[in-house]
Amino acid sequence: HRHSAYISQSGRCFYCNFPMWESDAVSYSQVHKVTLPQAKQFRCTAEHLDAGSDGGKDKATNIVAACIWCNRKRHGRKLAPSPKDYRELVQKRLRKGRWFCRELLTRFSDVIQMAQSE
């Protein structure tokens, strides 16, 4: 389901809309001109919209693709916000330049400009 979500989302994270990679961090780092540790933040993961612990099913309609950075940040909170609320929070922080390090925000400035126009 993760791969299907990745394809349907054009390889972009559900939360931050940054491009992700599935199997080759080295190529991703070269294409996007980022370091390998930075590229590793954008590995594609499966994100359950409704968590399994809350009765969410492991099926395509309940799974989106999210970069590992966003996925970990969401679930690292005491109480994970709803996917909709979290997406809004991420987009708000991106507009303020406060989600990724300055270097990544500069590298992916086109993504941020898209978020600001929404």
Short mmCIF file of C-alpha atoms in Angstrom, two decimals:
data_model
loop_
_atom_site.label_atom_id
_atom_site.label_comp_id
_atom_site.label_asym_id
_atom_site.label_seq_id
_atom_site.Cartn_x
_atom_site.Cartn_y
_atom_site.Cartn_z
CA HIS A 1 0.00 0.00 0.00
CA ARG A 2 2.92 2.33 0.68
CA HIS A 3 4.14 2.09 -2.90
CA SER A 4 0.65 2.70 -4.29
CA ALA A 5 0.30 5.78 -2.08
CA TYR A 6 3.76 6.95 -3.16
CA ILE A 7 2.74 6.68 -6.81
CA SER A 8 -0.66 8.33 -6.35
CA GLN A 9 0.98 11.22 -4.45
CA SER A 10 3.58 11.70 -7.21
CA GLY A 11 6.35 10.72 -4.82
CA ARG A 12 5.59 13.55 -2.40
CA CYS A 13 5.01 13.44 1.34
CA PHE A 14 1.39 13.67 2.47
CA TYR A 15 2.34 16.23 5.16
CA CYS A 16 5.18 18.42 3.89
CA ASN A 17 4.82 17.76 0.14
CA PHE A 18 8.59 17.34 -0.24
CA PRO A 19 9.80 14.71 -2.73
CA MET A 20 10.62 11.32 -1.20
CA TRP A 21 12.58 8.24 -2.21
CA GLU A 22 11.75 4.57 -1.86
CA SER A 23 14.93 2.61 -2.46
CA ASP A 24 17.94 4.76 -3.33
CA ALA A 25 19.03 7.49 -0.94
CA VAL A 26 22.29 8.03 -2.81
CA SER A 27 20.56 8.88 -6.11
CA TYR A 28 18.06 11.09 -4.26
CA SER A 29 20.90 13.01 -2.59
CA GLN A 30 22.63 13.51 -5.94
CA VAL A 31 19.49 14.60 -7.79
CA HIS A 32 18.38 17.02 -5.08
CA LYS A 33 21.92 18.10 -4.13
CA VAL A 34 21.55 17.26 -0.45
CA THR A 35 23.80 15.25 1.84
CA LEU A 36 23.12 11.58 2.43
CA PRO A 37 21.99 12.19 6.05
CA GLN A 38 19.59 14.87 4.77
CA ALA A 39 18.31 12.52 2.06
CA LYS A 40 17.59 9.85 4.66
CA GLN A 41 14.98 12.18 6.21
CA PHE A 42 12.93 11.81 3.04
CA ARG A 43 12.64 8.02 2.92
CA CYS A 44 9.07 7.08 2.11
CA THR A 45 7.09 5.37 4.87
CA ALA A 46 3.54 4.13 5.10
CA GLU A 47 1.44 6.35 7.32
CA HIS A 48 -1.84 5.00 8.65
CA LEU A 49 -4.46 7.74 8.75
CA ASP A 50 -6.32 5.83 11.46
CA ALA A 51 -3.78 4.02 13.64
CA GLY A 52 -4.08 0.29 14.03
CA SER A 53 -4.32 0.79 17.79
CA ASP A 54 -7.43 2.89 17.12
CA GLY A 55 -9.02 0.28 14.89
CA GLY A 56 -7.49 1.50 11.61
CA LYS A 57 -7.12 -1.16 8.95
CA ASP A 58 -4.08 -2.03 6.91
CA LYS A 59 -5.70 -1.20 3.57
CA ALA A 60 -5.08 1.28 0.78
CA THR A 61 -7.82 3.72 1.81
CA ASN A 62 -6.18 4.11 5.24
CA ILE A 63 -2.56 4.52 4.11
CA VAL A 64 -0.72 7.51 2.71
CA ALA A 65 2.96 7.97 1.96
CA ALA A 66 4.89 10.23 4.32
CA CYS A 67 8.57 11.01 4.69
CA ILE A 68 10.17 9.46 7.72
CA TRP A 69 10.79 12.92 9.21
CA CYS A 70 7.10 13.88 9.24
CA ASN A 71 5.98 10.41 10.28
CA ARG A 72 8.34 10.31 13.27
CA LYS A 73 7.56 13.88 14.30
CA ARG A 74 3.82 13.18 14.31
CA HIS A 75 4.11 9.99 16.31
CA GLY A 76 6.77 11.41 18.61
CA ARG A 77 4.21 13.68 20.22
CA LYS A 78 2.45 12.69 23.43
CA LEU A 79 -0.86 12.70 21.58
CA ALA A 80 -0.53 12.41 17.81
CA PRO A 81 -2.79 14.96 16.11
CA SER A 82 -5.21 13.88 13.42
CA PRO A 83 -3.62 13.63 9.97
CA LYS A 84 -5.59 16.69 8.81
CA ASP A 85 -4.52 18.80 11.80
CA TYR A 86 -0.94 17.64 11.53
CA ARG A 87 -0.81 18.44 7.82
CA GLU A 88 -2.06 21.95 8.56
CA LEU A 89 0.56 22.34 11.29
CA VAL A 90 3.37 21.19 9.00
CA GLN A 91 2.26 23.52 6.20
CA LYS A 92 2.01 26.45 8.63
CA ARG A 93 5.53 25.79 9.91
CA LEU A 94 6.85 25.45 6.37
CA ARG A 95 5.40 28.85 5.48
CA LYS A 96 7.23 30.29 8.49
CA GLY A 97 10.46 28.49 7.55
CA ARG A 98 10.43 26.37 10.69
CA TRP A 99 10.02 22.73 9.66
CA PHE A 100 13.35 21.64 8.18
CA CYS A 101 16.81 23.17 8.50
CA ARG A 102 17.42 26.35 6.49
CA GLU A 103 19.54 24.50 3.91
CA LEU A 104 16.72 22.09 3.07
CA LEU A 105 14.16 24.88 3.03
CA THR A 106 16.33 26.74 0.52
CA ARG A 107 16.92 23.63 -1.58
CA PHE A 108 13.19 22.90 -1.80
CA SER A 109 11.92 26.48 -1.95
CA ASP A 110 9.53 25.56 -4.79
CA VAL A 111 7.69 23.20 -2.42
CA ILE A 112 7.28 25.98 0.11
CA GLN A 113 6.01 28.38 -2.53
CA MET A 114 3.36 25.81 -3.51
CA ALA A 115 2.29 25.54 0.14
CA GLN A 116 1.98 29.30 0.42
CA SER A 117 -0.27 29.49 -2.62
CA GLU A 118 -2.72 26.93 -1.20
#
